[in-house]
Amino acid sequence: MHDTYVRPSTIGEAIKLMENSDASVLAGGTDLVSMRAHGLDKGDCLVDLKHTEGLSGVSSDNGEIRIGPCTCLDDLISDAGLCANAVTDGAALVGGWQTRSRATLGGNICRASPGADTLCGLLVLDAKFVLISSAGQRTIDAADFFTGPGKTLLLSNEILKQIIVPEHPGSSAYARFTYRNAMDLSVAGVAVYLEMRDGLCVDASVAVGACGPTPLCVPDAARALIGTTVNESALQAASEAVVSAAQPIDDVRGTRRHRLHVLPTLTQQVIQLAHQRSVDAKA
Amino acid sequence: MKESKVEFTVNGEARCLGVAQDVLLLDLIRGNLDLTGTKLGCGTGDCGACTVLIDGRPVNACLVYGAECEGSEIETIEGISQSRAGIAIVDEMIGADAVQCGFCTPGVIVTAYALLKLNPGQVPDDSQIKKALAGNLCRCTGYLPIINAVRSAAAKILEDDVI
Amino acid sequence: MNGIGSKMIRRDARVRATGEVKYTEDFVIPGMLHAVLVRSPLASARIVKIDTTAAKESDGVVCVLTGIDITDRCYGSYLKDQQILASDVVRFVGDPVAMIAATSLAAAKIAAALVQVELDPLPRVFDLVEASSKDSPSVHGNKDNIIDTVEISRGDVKTAFAGAHAVVTTAVETHRVYQGYLEPRVAIAMPKTPGLSIILTTQQPYGVRLEIAQLFDIPIGDVEVLAPALGGGFGGKLHLGLAPQVAAMALATGSPVRIVCERSEDFSTANPRENSIVELSSAVDTGGNILARTCNILLDAGAYAYDTPILNSMAAFYGTGPYGIDSINIKAHAVYSNTCPTGSFRGPTGPQMVFAVETHIDEIAKKLNMDSTEVRRRNFIRKGERGPTGDLMPNETTVEKCMDAVLERLDTFRADAPARSSSDKRLRGYGYACAWWSTLGTPSSASIEMHEDGSATLSTGGTEIGTGTISTTLPEIVASELGISLDRIALRSGSTRDAPFESGSRGSRTLYATGNAALIAVREVVAQIKAEASLLLNASPEDIVLRNARVELSGLARQSTGANESADRSTFSLPLAEVVVSAKMRSGPVVATGRYRAPLTKLQGSTLDNARFARLGDATFHCHGVEIALDEQTGVVEVLRYIAVHEVGKILNPVGARSQVEGGIVQGIGYALTENLQIDENGVVLNDNFHDYRMLTIADTPQSIETVFIESHESATGPFGAKGLGEPPIILPAAAIGSAIREILGSQPMKLPFDPASIADFAEASRKRGLQG
């Protein structure tokens, strides 16, 4: 009878353990504990990756920011090497301080809740996820990783090894609409990346969350910004594109109608925030 | 049910417990260790009544397995309320009439203690206090006395240099 | 009077803050079994079969009960319509059908999942209007779903309406909200010989004792109910909770049994505030005077009656609000539906009735093109007039004073509001609402025992639910009467074993009624002490005072006897302890029990049909004002500054009183804006957790809450002139916020809550109608 709780010291040990179909990854636990209490995860062996070498921490190398999946959100937010960006904006909104002390970026990604607050930022920053198993390693673009509510391309014997975020010359931001100022799950979320040069937007990326089965990239919104001064009409066009791309439903947190209603203002607010950041960064 | 041995410290005291799978840190604290100051409020990490410190960070003990605590330092309200800073926070909470039914209070004090301990030498402003305590629900007080209590506790702790 | 009227420090605050005091979930009884309930997944069905074989054989299981294993007697506060475990029909999602007791909670949960419940679906009804109609599926038996109707009438409504200058009609719809106490419901039962001992998260141990005794045929004196420190109740812990279930299991197993209600379970099976529909019509004259009113109220009781048969009387009573209306016809119906039973929540029916009445009076003002403040002034009920049930207002009513105080403050808010900035495009609005409320002088008793060292014990069945009344204010009253310091008063409270009957911590009554009982007791004790001292000091009892732990001649009496400073002190002053001992030896222990029940005032002029609640007791008056910022884009309403004015007689504990106001207001804001217990098309509660059921967090508080107490009208009947305060603060915010929304958008929604989705739609529709000012 194998152990019911294991702390692999190395990634090698971890992926060996994951060959057991009864193994469940335990990172922050803020989702997994609830899931197991409700019988939604029945793994016999909890593989605690928090102490596994190489899976925590933030570093930068060769134009890429590398984030260990077991980096807790609080550490991510306060990492000195990162400037405010769409991912840290999202991380700062997850739950309360108690949640962020444990919840990890990797957990937020792999749980793949459509409204999860770090996901839109990862999309607009072209994040890549390195997955590893005994069969080898592969890298998947964030934009391809999420396949449905709670569903990803991660195989049952794979673990998320690293999150790679290419360094970007511009700035990004994320904000969400909720009823309360804290502790709510997102009703609608938008992330925007902008690169400005001489007052013109030369690159952009927009994603919307909690308004579809997965976070959604909105290339039309990006196109509406590129080549403009990010003026009133560009903002308008971008938010219309987001509204068109969104596929919100009625659920316990909000109605389809209201989500579509708040998206324009929210989108414009986030674009302006990203824009202000890029202006400040240059200053 | 198979148990594994878990060693950790609780309020400075070394403990060693046999812990079965899926047993929560909250169960260990309230059950095995008979420290009932940490409360079960919701079991889903939404109310903060079960807040303890693990290695100095505030967490919801209802979302942590006992096994995960191997090698960690756990602090609960019982320990924190004996520290000089903890006493100051307790005193200010009482003085500000921030304790009504008291069920949320241990969790509030633990979180506030962490806020002040991790930011020594400064008095947090209201927005910092609110951000730190957003995960601690209170249904009785309407929160305003809690904000006042944490602010004045911070000032007192700074003055007495006890954190 | 030391302490009274000044800052009192909660005596029990420290042990709560440090986690030292035990709440019900902290009690572990040796040999205790852990129980869980198996609940119906369907809202309406006939129970075909319950197969407990697998469950019984599961590891650690000691006992499995279903309805057929236990008494089929029903219980209920007013109407006994609820079984301990449903044996025939289930009536809401969550209706308990079986119970497991095991040696561990985990084992009990595993076994619970193995119980097989076969149900045959029956027609069901969730909508309140549909449920109240004759053709609705029946929730109980073959009767219609109207449990109880109360009617209050006076004068000639028909004629008044026929001849009115105008008739205005308003209909409002309100939602269900959850008390949200941080401490989940827990129940522990222990068999004892004879009888039963129960430890329970309860606000009224005596009510529980009575019903348990009746349910299980045990003499009342052999049932004891202990209420430890309570982690919030707000009315949600008045009902028996899970006491009947654990009692049945304890009796079946002969072991102590504990059940802890999981939070999601509590959300969906406790007793939330009822949703309701209120229709008001008023006949008004050209001057804005309300000549007559009709009102029809539907209250959704859910699947079982619980408190709704008295709440409908309350709702009917509050159909006029603090206004004098000669001719009235008010009907309120308690209605069954296949949803979770609803129950009492702080200020029952208050938030919705105040919302209805205040919205309606604003509609009247709008129709007549009059200032709504002026319409109120013309209609406020005044001294000498009678309330809707014919209850005389013996004193000057202060609601206008409260309103004036609020209006003045709102003017200041308006004047110093910052100019609209480019970064904050929200619209600011100002609103207010008025109300009156009751102070229930329901039966109370308290005992005082003097000890040989001059200290005293106060015994009361009252429970300390967090207001500080039992733990602090009452001992403070007793100490002040005895002339000793607060730390010399020992308190025994919250258990039926330690004190005689007490109505419970509810209905803004504890300070008033239990306070009065304690005062009566302590004054009798003082009389005994004075009687003894009069013999020892050779003086008349009227000339004797108790102060500084001594019993002595009053200053005047001392002068007249000629005793001077150099005389032997014992000729005019004795230690209290000595007098107590002397009395004990001469005539018996110094002890007294106070019994109190507010005398029922005479009602006159109204016809009451089935009105269980018909008096305000000692009426209190209130007005709240609010400054909001409304974001038309998102529909979010933010409460900025808040002013609360309350006239509740003399304030004995100013800090504690302010705390009640602030806490109630924040609950009331949640009711108005973000809290809403949602049910899906199958009667399942959707948001059964604290992240989707949105109570205000510390990050959502208003910028400021100012509290003003008008103390000029001391109660003639309350202890030291005090009246009740616990409930009124929660009943006004929704109405006040609605009024502020009206100021911004020209009108306000008639449906609660004012959540962002609703307000966004409403704002858009208002804009289209061009009503904005």
PDB file of N, CA, C and O in Angstrom, chain C residues 245-272:
ATOM      1  N   GLN C 245     -33.564  16.297  16.220  1.00  0.00           N
ATOM      2  CA  GLN C 245     -32.864  15.179  15.588  1.00  0.00           C
ATOM      3  C   GLN C 245     -31.826  14.576  16.522  1.00  0.00           C
ATOM      4  O   GLN C 245     -31.759  13.361  16.711  1.00  0.00           O
ATOM      5  N   VAL C 246     -31.001  15.435  17.136  1.00  0.00           N
ATOM      6  CA  VAL C 246     -29.997  14.838  18.040  1.00  0.00           C
ATOM      7  C   VAL C 246     -30.657  14.222  19.261  1.00  0.00           C
ATOM      8  O   VAL C 246     -30.168  13.218  19.789  1.00  0.00           O
ATOM      9  N   ALA C 247     -31.750  14.812  19.708  1.00  0.00           N
ATOM     10  CA  ALA C 247     -32.444  14.248  20.868  1.00  0.00           C
ATOM     11  C   ALA C 247     -32.955  12.853  20.535  1.00  0.00           C
ATOM     12  O   ALA C 247     -32.803  11.914  21.335  1.00  0.00           O
ATOM     13  N   ALA C 248     -33.553  12.723  19.360  1.00  0.00           N
ATOM     14  CA  ALA C 248     -34.075  11.410  18.962  1.00  0.00           C
ATOM     15  C   ALA C 248     -32.943  10.386  18.903  1.00  0.00           C
ATOM     16  O   ALA C 248     -33.090   9.248  19.370  1.00  0.00           O
ATOM     17  N   MET C 249     -31.812  10.805  18.371  1.00  0.00           N
ATOM     18  CA  MET C 249     -30.684   9.874  18.241  1.00  0.00           C
ATOM     19  C   MET C 249     -30.082   9.551  19.605  1.00  0.00           C
ATOM     20  O   MET C 249     -29.694   8.415  19.871  1.00  0.00           O
ATOM     21  N   ALA C 250     -30.009  10.533  20.480  1.00  0.00           N
ATOM     22  CA  ALA C 250     -29.474  10.282  21.821  1.00  0.00           C
ATOM     23  C   ALA C 250     -30.368   9.301  22.568  1.00  0.00           C
ATOM     24  O   ALA C 250     -29.882   8.396  23.248  1.00  0.00           O
ATOM     25  N   LEU C 251     -31.660   9.471  22.436  1.00  0.00           N
ATOM     26  CA  LEU C 251     -32.585   8.554  23.106  1.00  0.00           C
ATOM     27  C   LEU C 251     -32.515   7.162  22.489  1.00  0.00           C
ATOM     28  O   LEU C 251     -32.595   6.159  23.194  1.00  0.00           O
ATOM     29  N   ALA C 252     -32.316   7.098  21.187  1.00  0.00           N
ATOM     30  CA  ALA C 252     -32.254   5.795  20.514  1.00  0.00           C
ATOM     31  C   ALA C 252     -30.969   5.040  20.859  1.00  0.00           C
ATOM     32  O   ALA C 252     -30.973   3.821  20.954  1.00  0.00           O
ATOM     33  N   THR C 253     -29.875   5.765  21.021  1.00  0.00           N
ATOM     34  CA  THR C 253     -28.591   5.094  21.238  1.00  0.00           C
ATOM     35  C   THR C 253     -28.173   5.053  22.695  1.00  0.00           C
ATOM     36  O   THR C 253     -27.295   4.281  23.071  1.00  0.00           O
ATOM     37  N   GLY C 254     -28.757   5.914  23.528  1.00  0.00           N
ATOM     38  CA  GLY C 254     -28.306   6.014  24.904  1.00  0.00           C
ATOM     39  C   GLY C 254     -26.952   6.697  25.044  1.00  0.00           C
ATOM     40  O   GLY C 254     -26.335   6.678  26.100  1.00  0.00           O
ATOM     41  N   SER C 255     -26.482   7.308  23.953  1.00  0.00           N
ATOM     42  CA  SER C 255     -25.175   7.974  23.960  1.00  0.00           C
ATOM     43  C   SER C 255     -25.319   9.458  23.666  1.00  0.00           C
ATOM     44  O   SER C 255     -26.303   9.863  23.053  1.00  0.00           O
ATOM     45  N   PRO C 256     -24.305  10.229  24.078  1.00  0.00           N
ATOM     46  CA  PRO C 256     -24.312  11.627  23.626  1.00  0.00           C
ATOM     47  C   PRO C 256     -24.136  11.658  22.108  1.00  0.00           C
ATOM     48  O   PRO C 256     -23.413  10.838  21.542  1.00  0.00           O
ATOM     49  N   VAL C 257     -24.796  12.584  21.466  1.00  0.00           N
ATOM     50  CA  VAL C 257     -24.733  12.690  20.004  1.00  0.00           C
ATOM     51  C   VAL C 257     -24.534  14.156  19.632  1.00  0.00           C
ATOM     52  O   VAL C 257     -25.171  15.027  20.206  1.00  0.00           O
ATOM     53  N   ARG C 258     -23.645  14.400  18.676  1.00  0.00           N
ATOM     54  CA  ARG C 258     -23.435  15.767  18.214  1.00  0.00           C
ATOM     55  C   ARG C 258     -23.633  15.856  16.709  1.00  0.00           C
ATOM     56  O   ARG C 258     -23.195  14.984  15.962  1.00  0.00           O
ATOM     57  N   ILE C 259     -24.286  16.901  16.301  1.00  0.00           N
ATOM     58  CA  ILE C 259     -24.381  17.174  14.872  1.00  0.00           C
ATOM     59  C   ILE C 259     -23.909  18.595  14.614  1.00  0.00           C
ATOM     60  O   ILE C 259     -24.280  19.517  15.342  1.00  0.00           O
ATOM     61  N   VAL C 260     -23.035  18.750  13.642  1.00  0.00           N
ATOM     62  CA  VAL C 260     -22.555  20.063  13.233  1.00  0.00           C
ATOM     63  C   VAL C 260     -23.068  20.293  11.824  1.00  0.00           C
ATOM     64  O   VAL C 260     -22.794  19.506  10.934  1.00  0.00           O
ATOM     65  N   CYS C 261     -23.837  21.361  11.665  1.00  0.00           N
ATOM     66  CA  CYS C 261     -24.424  21.622  10.357  1.00  0.00           C
ATOM     67  C   CYS C 261     -23.335  22.171   9.437  1.00  0.00           C
ATOM     68  O   CYS C 261     -22.717  23.174   9.757  1.00  0.00           O
ATOM     69  N   GLU C 262     -23.092  21.530   8.324  1.00  0.00           N
ATOM     70  CA  GLU C 262     -22.116  22.076   7.384  1.00  0.00           C
ATOM     71  C   GLU C 262     -22.653  23.374   6.831  1.00  0.00           C
ATOM     72  O   GLU C 262     -23.870  23.567   6.734  1.00  0.00           O
ATOM     73  N   ARG C 263     -21.765  24.246   6.454  1.00  0.00           N
ATOM     74  CA  ARG C 263     -22.188  25.569   6.038  1.00  0.00           C
ATOM     75  C   ARG C 263     -23.144  25.523   4.855  1.00  0.00           C
ATOM     76  O   ARG C 263     -24.157  26.208   4.833  1.00  0.00           O
ATOM     77  N   SER C 264     -22.825  24.714   3.840  1.00  0.00           N
ATOM     78  CA  SER C 264     -23.720  24.654   2.678  1.00  0.00           C
ATOM     79  C   SER C 264     -25.082  24.106   3.092  1.00  0.00           C
ATOM     80  O   SER C 264     -26.116  24.529   2.596  1.00  0.00           O
ATOM     81  N   GLU C 265     -25.060  23.197   4.049  1.00  0.00           N
ATOM     82  CA  GLU C 265     -26.300  22.642   4.584  1.00  0.00           C
ATOM     83  C   GLU C 265     -27.085  23.729   5.320  1.00  0.00           C
ATOM     84  O   GLU C 265     -28.300  23.831   5.220  1.00  0.00           O
ATOM     85  N   ASP C 266     -26.348  24.568   6.057  1.00  0.00           N
ATOM     86  CA  ASP C 266     -27.013  25.624   6.808  1.00  0.00           C
ATOM     87  C   ASP C 266     -27.638  26.652   5.870  1.00  0.00           C
ATOM     88  O   ASP C 266     -28.740  27.132   6.095  1.00  0.00           O
ATOM     89  N   PHE C 267     -26.918  26.959   4.805  1.00  0.00           N
ATOM     90  CA  PHE C 267     -27.443  27.902   3.815  1.00  0.00           C
ATOM     91  C   PHE C 267     -28.766  27.428   3.242  1.00  0.00           C
ATOM     92  O   PHE C 267     -29.655  28.228   2.955  1.00  0.00           O
ATOM     93  N   SER C 268     -28.869  26.119   3.028  1.00  0.00           N
ATOM     94  CA  SER C 268     -30.045  25.641   2.303  1.00  0.00           C
ATOM     95  C   SER C 268     -31.139  25.044   3.178  1.00  0.00           C
ATOM     96  O   SER C 268     -32.228  24.813   2.691  1.00  0.00           O
ATOM     97  N   THR C 269     -30.846  24.812   4.459  1.00  0.00           N
ATOM     98  CA  THR C 269     -31.875  24.166   5.280  1.00  0.00           C
ATOM     99  C   THR C 269     -32.121  24.838   6.626  1.00  0.00           C
ATOM    100  O   THR C 269     -32.768  24.248   7.492  1.00  0.00           O
ATOM    101  N   ALA C 270     -31.608  26.035   6.824  1.00  0.00           N
ATOM    102  CA  ALA C 270     -31.837  26.709   8.107  1.00  0.00           C
ATOM    103  C   ALA C 270     -33.200  27.421   8.057  1.00  0.00           C
ATOM    104  O   ALA C 270     -34.207  26.796   7.756  1.00  0.00           O
ATOM    105  N   ASN C 271     -33.222  28.733   8.315  1.00  0.00           N
ATOM    106  CA  ASN C 271     -34.523  29.429   8.227  1.00  0.00           C
ATOM    107  C   ASN C 271     -34.319  30.891   7.873  1.00  0.00           C
ATOM    108  O   ASN C 271     -34.370  31.761   8.727  1.00  0.00           O
ATOM    109  N   PRO C 272     -34.104  31.151   6.588  1.00  0.00           N
ATOM    110  CA  PRO C 272     -33.793  32.512   6.143  1.00  0.00           C
ATOM    111  C   PRO C 272     -34.971  33.471   6.277  1.00  0.00           C
ATOM    112  O   PRO C 272     -36.090  33.047   6.568  1.00  0.00           O
TER     113      PRO C 272
END
